[in-house]
Amino acid sequence: MASALGARYISDMDRLFDVYADMVREMNDFFGLESRSLRPIRTSLPTGGVSQGL
């Protein structure tokens, strides 16, 4: 149970980061700033495919 809850939390935080990265990218485009990649390199955790940034 705790493992599933932890995996869900990590997954939710991963999605939240993706939304934040998209928002920053759109703001940079709007203001004409250089848009650098904010998406981290993804790796699978041994617990079942939840991603994390390196």
Short mmCIF file of the N, C-alpha and C atoms (twelve columns), coordinates in Angstrom:
data_MODEL
# 
_entry.id   MODEL 
# 
loop_
_atom_site.group_PDB 
_atom_site.id 
_atom_site.type_symbol 
_atom_site.label_atom_id 
_atom_site.label_alt_id 
_atom_site.label_comp_id 
_atom_site.label_asym_id 
_atom_site.label_seq_id 
_atom_site.Cartn_x 
_atom_site.Cartn_y 
_atom_site.Cartn_z 
_atom_site.pdbx_PDB_model_num 
ATOM 1   N N  . MET A 1  0.823  -1.198 0.000   1 
ATOM 2   C CA . MET A 1  0.000  0.000  0.000   1 
ATOM 3   C C  . MET A 1  0.865  1.259  0.000   1 
ATOM 4   N N  . ALA A 2  1.847  1.316  0.900   1 
ATOM 5   C CA . ALA A 2  2.705  2.502  0.972   1 
ATOM 6   C C  . ALA A 2  3.498  2.677  -0.321  1 
ATOM 7   N N  . SER A 3  3.922  1.568  -0.906  1 
ATOM 8   C CA . SER A 3  4.675  1.638  -2.157  1 
ATOM 9   C C  . SER A 3  3.810  2.205  -3.282  1 
ATOM 10  N N  . ALA A 4  2.568  1.772  -3.352  1 
ATOM 11  C CA . ALA A 4  1.653  2.276  -4.384  1 
ATOM 12  C C  . ALA A 4  1.373  3.763  -4.171  1 
ATOM 13  N N  . LEU A 5  1.229  4.169  -2.925  1 
ATOM 14  C CA . LEU A 5  0.981  5.574  -2.618  1 
ATOM 15  C C  . LEU A 5  2.193  6.427  -2.987  1 
ATOM 16  N N  . GLY A 6  3.386  5.927  -2.690  1 
ATOM 17  C CA . GLY A 6  4.605  6.648  -3.049  1 
ATOM 18  C C  . GLY A 6  4.758  6.776  -4.555  1 
ATOM 19  N N  . ALA A 7  4.448  5.702  -5.277  1 
ATOM 20  C CA . ALA A 7  4.535  5.729  -6.739  1 
ATOM 21  C C  . ALA A 7  3.535  6.726  -7.312  1 
ATOM 22  N N  . ARG A 8  2.354  6.789  -6.730  1 
ATOM 23  C CA . ARG A 8  1.336  7.747  -7.182  1 
ATOM 24  C C  . ARG A 8  1.803  9.178  -6.947  1 
ATOM 25  N N  . TYR A 9  2.409  9.423  -5.785  1 
ATOM 26  C CA . TYR A 9  2.919  10.755 -5.463  1 
ATOM 27  C C  . TYR A 9  4.001  11.172 -6.460  1 
ATOM 28  N N  . ILE A 10 4.941  10.267 -6.739  1 
ATOM 29  C CA . ILE A 10 6.012  10.563 -7.692  1 
ATOM 30  C C  . ILE A 10 5.429  10.833 -9.073  1 
ATOM 31  N N  . SER A 11 4.455  10.037 -9.476  1 
ATOM 32  C CA . SER A 11 3.817  10.218 -10.775 1 
ATOM 33  C C  . SER A 11 3.113  11.577 -10.853 1 
ATOM 34  N N  . ASP A 12 2.411  11.954 -9.784  1 
ATOM 35  C CA . ASP A 12 1.728  13.250 -9.755  1 
ATOM 36  C C  . ASP A 12 2.728  14.400 -9.825  1 
ATOM 37  N N  . MET A 13 3.833  14.287 -9.106  1 
ATOM 38  C CA . MET A 13 4.858  15.332 -9.126  1 
ATOM 39  C C  . MET A 13 5.510  15.423 -10.511 1 
ATOM 40  N N  . ASP A 14 5.676  14.281 -11.163 1 
ATOM 41  C CA . ASP A 14 6.238  14.260 -12.511 1 
ATOM 42  C C  . ASP A 14 5.315  15.001 -13.480 1 
ATOM 43  N N  . ARG A 15 4.008  14.750 -13.367 1 
ATOM 44  C CA . ARG A 15 3.042  15.445 -14.229 1 
ATOM 45  C C  . ARG A 15 3.018  16.940 -13.925 1 
ATOM 46  N N  . LEU A 16 3.097  17.289 -12.647 1 
ATOM 47  C CA . LEU A 16 3.106  18.699 -12.260 1 
ATOM 48  C C  . LEU A 16 4.330  19.407 -12.841 1 
ATOM 49  N N  . PHE A 17 5.481  18.751 -12.816 1 
ATOM 50  C CA . PHE A 17 6.680  19.341 -13.404 1 
ATOM 51  C C  . PHE A 17 6.502  19.550 -14.903 1 
ATOM 52  N N  . ASP A 18 5.887  18.590 -15.579 1 
ATOM 53  C CA . ASP A 18 5.648  18.731 -17.022 1 
ATOM 54  C C  . ASP A 18 4.775  19.948 -17.317 1 
ATOM 55  N N  . VAL A 19 3.740  20.163 -16.510 1 
ATOM 56  C CA . VAL A 19 2.862  21.325 -16.689 1 
ATOM 57  C C  . VAL A 19 3.659  22.610 -16.455 1 
ATOM 58  N N  . TYR A 20 4.472  22.624 -15.401 1 
ATOM 59  C CA . TYR A 20 5.293  23.797 -15.096 1 
ATOM 60  C C  . TYR A 20 6.276  24.082 -16.238 1 
ATOM 61  N N  . ALA A 21 6.938  23.051 -16.744 1 
ATOM 62  C CA . ALA A 21 7.905  23.225 -17.833 1 
ATOM 63  C C  . ALA A 21 7.220  23.780 -19.079 1 
ATOM 64  N N  . ASP A 22 6.027  23.278 -19.389 1 
ATOM 65  C CA . ASP A 22 5.274  23.788 -20.542 1 
ATOM 66  C C  . ASP A 22 4.905  25.257 -20.349 1 
ATOM 67  N N  . MET A 23 4.498  25.620 -19.126 1 
ATOM 68  C CA . MET A 23 4.126  26.999 -18.833 1 
ATOM 69  C C  . MET A 23 5.330  27.932 -19.008 1 
ATOM 70  N N  . VAL A 24 6.482  27.530 -18.496 1 
ATOM 71  C CA . VAL A 24 7.688  28.352 -18.629 1 
ATOM 72  C C  . VAL A 24 8.077  28.487 -20.094 1 
ATOM 73  N N  . ARG A 25 7.979  27.407 -20.840 1 
ATOM 74  C CA . ARG A 25 8.310  27.436 -22.268 1 
ATOM 75  C C  . ARG A 25 7.385  28.406 -23.010 1 
ATOM 76  N N  . GLU A 26 6.094  28.367 -22.704 1 
ATOM 77  C CA . GLU A 26 5.139  29.272 -23.353 1 
ATOM 78  C C  . GLU A 26 5.410  30.725 -22.977 1 
ATOM 79  N N  . MET A 27 5.756  30.967 -21.710 1 
ATOM 80  C CA . MET A 27 6.079  32.334 -21.289 1 
ATOM 81  C C  . MET A 27 7.336  32.834 -22.001 1 
ATOM 82  N N  . ASN A 28 8.335  31.978 -22.131 1 
ATOM 83  C CA . ASN A 28 9.556  32.362 -22.849 1 
ATOM 84  C C  . ASN A 28 9.243  32.698 -24.297 1 
ATOM 85  N N  . ASP A 29 8.406  31.887 -24.930 1 
ATOM 86  C CA . ASP A 29 8.016  32.153 -26.316 1 
ATOM 87  C C  . ASP A 29 7.257  33.477 -26.421 1 
ATOM 88  N N  . PHE A 30 6.361  33.726 -25.485 1 
ATOM 89  C CA . PHE A 30 5.557  34.942 -25.497 1 
ATOM 90  C C  . PHE A 30 6.437  36.186 -25.365 1 
ATOM 91  N N  . PHE A 31 7.411  36.131 -24.463 1 
ATOM 92  C CA . PHE A 31 8.273  37.285 -24.233 1 
ATOM 93  C C  . PHE A 31 9.502  37.300 -25.137 1 
ATOM 94  N N  . GLY A 32 9.608  36.325 -26.034 1 
ATOM 95  C CA . GLY A 32 10.708 36.291 -26.985 1 
ATOM 96  C C  . GLY A 32 12.030 35.863 -26.387 1 
ATOM 97  N N  . LEU A 33 11.984 35.151 -25.291 1 
ATOM 98  C CA . LEU A 33 13.210 34.672 -24.660 1 
ATOM 99  C C  . LEU A 33 13.598 33.326 -25.235 1 
ATOM 100 N N  . GLU A 34 14.864 32.997 -25.111 1 
ATOM 101 C CA . GLU A 34 15.329 31.695 -25.589 1 
ATOM 102 C C  . GLU A 34 14.703 30.608 -24.723 1 
ATOM 103 N N  . SER A 35 14.128 29.626 -25.372 1 
ATOM 104 C CA . SER A 35 13.483 28.531 -24.645 1 
ATOM 105 C C  . SER A 35 14.450 27.358 -24.539 1 
ATOM 106 N N  . ARG A 36 14.930 27.126 -23.331 1 
ATOM 107 C CA . ARG A 36 15.816 25.980 -23.101 1 
ATOM 108 C C  . ARG A 36 14.979 24.794 -22.673 1 
ATOM 109 N N  . SER A 37 15.474 23.623 -22.955 1 
ATOM 110 C CA . SER A 37 14.749 22.413 -22.580 1 
ATOM 111 C C  . SER A 37 14.713 22.278 -21.068 1 
ATOM 112 N N  . LEU A 38 13.510 22.169 -20.514 1 
ATOM 113 C CA . LEU A 38 13.360 21.988 -19.074 1 
ATOM 114 C C  . LEU A 38 13.053 20.544 -18.718 1 
ATOM 115 N N  . ARG A 39 12.855 19.717 -19.719 1 
ATOM 116 C CA . ARG A 39 12.524 18.323 -19.433 1 
ATOM 117 C C  . ARG A 39 13.792 17.549 -19.095 1 
ATOM 118 N N  . PRO A 40 13.791 16.893 -17.956 1 
ATOM 119 C CA . PRO A 40 14.983 16.134 -17.565 1 
ATOM 120 C C  . PRO A 40 15.108 14.843 -18.361 1 
ATOM 121 N N  . ILE A 41 16.273 14.266 -18.309 1 
ATOM 122 C CA . ILE A 41 16.470 12.941 -18.886 1 
ATOM 123 C C  . ILE A 41 15.653 11.969 -18.045 1 
ATOM 124 N N  . ARG A 42 14.873 11.120 -18.681 1 
ATOM 125 C CA . ARG A 42 13.986 10.204 -17.956 1 
ATOM 126 C C  . ARG A 42 14.632 8.839  -17.798 1 
ATOM 127 N N  . THR A 43 14.460 8.287  -16.622 1 
ATOM 128 C CA . THR A 43 14.907 6.918  -16.371 1 
ATOM 129 C C  . THR A 43 13.804 6.192  -15.637 1 
ATOM 130 N N  . SER A 44 13.738 4.905  -15.797 1 
ATOM 131 C CA . SER A 44 12.737 4.116  -15.084 1 
ATOM 132 C C  . SER A 44 13.291 3.674  -13.743 1 
ATOM 133 N N  . LEU A 45 12.485 3.804  -12.739 1 
ATOM 134 C CA . LEU A 45 12.854 3.290  -11.428 1 
ATOM 135 C C  . LEU A 45 12.585 1.795  -11.400 1 
ATOM 136 N N  . PRO A 46 13.311 1.060  -10.591 1 
ATOM 137 C CA . PRO A 46 13.094 -0.384 -10.533 1 
ATOM 138 C C  . PRO A 46 11.733 -0.765 -9.960  1 
ATOM 139 N N  . THR A 47 10.979 0.193  -9.412  1 
ATOM 140 C CA . THR A 47 9.697  -0.123 -8.781  1 
ATOM 141 C C  . THR A 47 8.532  -0.161 -9.750  1 
ATOM 142 N N  . GLY A 48 8.773  0.055  -11.040 1 
ATOM 143 C CA . GLY A 48 7.655  -0.096 -11.959 1 
ATOM 144 C C  . GLY A 48 7.462  1.010  -12.960 1 
ATOM 145 N N  . GLY A 49 8.509  1.613  -13.438 1 
ATOM 146 C CA . GLY A 49 8.366  2.519  -14.556 1 
ATOM 147 C C  . GLY A 49 8.018  3.946  -14.227 1 
ATOM 148 N N  . VAL A 50 8.058  4.341  -12.968 1 
ATOM 149 C CA . VAL A 50 7.821  5.738  -12.642 1 
ATOM 150 C C  . VAL A 50 9.081  6.501  -13.018 1 
ATOM 151 N N  . SER A 51 8.934  7.646  -13.681 1 
ATOM 152 C CA . SER A 51 10.097 8.388  -14.168 1 
ATOM 153 C C  . SER A 51 10.615 9.350  -13.119 1 
ATOM 154 N N  . GLN A 52 11.876 9.657  -13.260 1 
ATOM 155 C CA . GLN A 52 12.454 10.709 -12.438 1 
ATOM 156 C C  . GLN A 52 13.507 11.420 -13.256 1 
ATOM 157 N N  . GLY A 53 13.746 12.669 -12.926 1 
ATOM 158 C CA . GLY A 53 14.777 13.419 -13.625 1 
ATOM 159 C C  . GLY A 53 16.132 13.153 -13.016 1 
ATOM 160 N N  . LEU A 54 17.145 13.267 -13.857 1 
ATOM 161 C CA . LEU A 54 18.515 13.109 -13.365 1 
ATOM 162 C C  . LEU A 54 19.168 14.455 -13.248 1 
# 
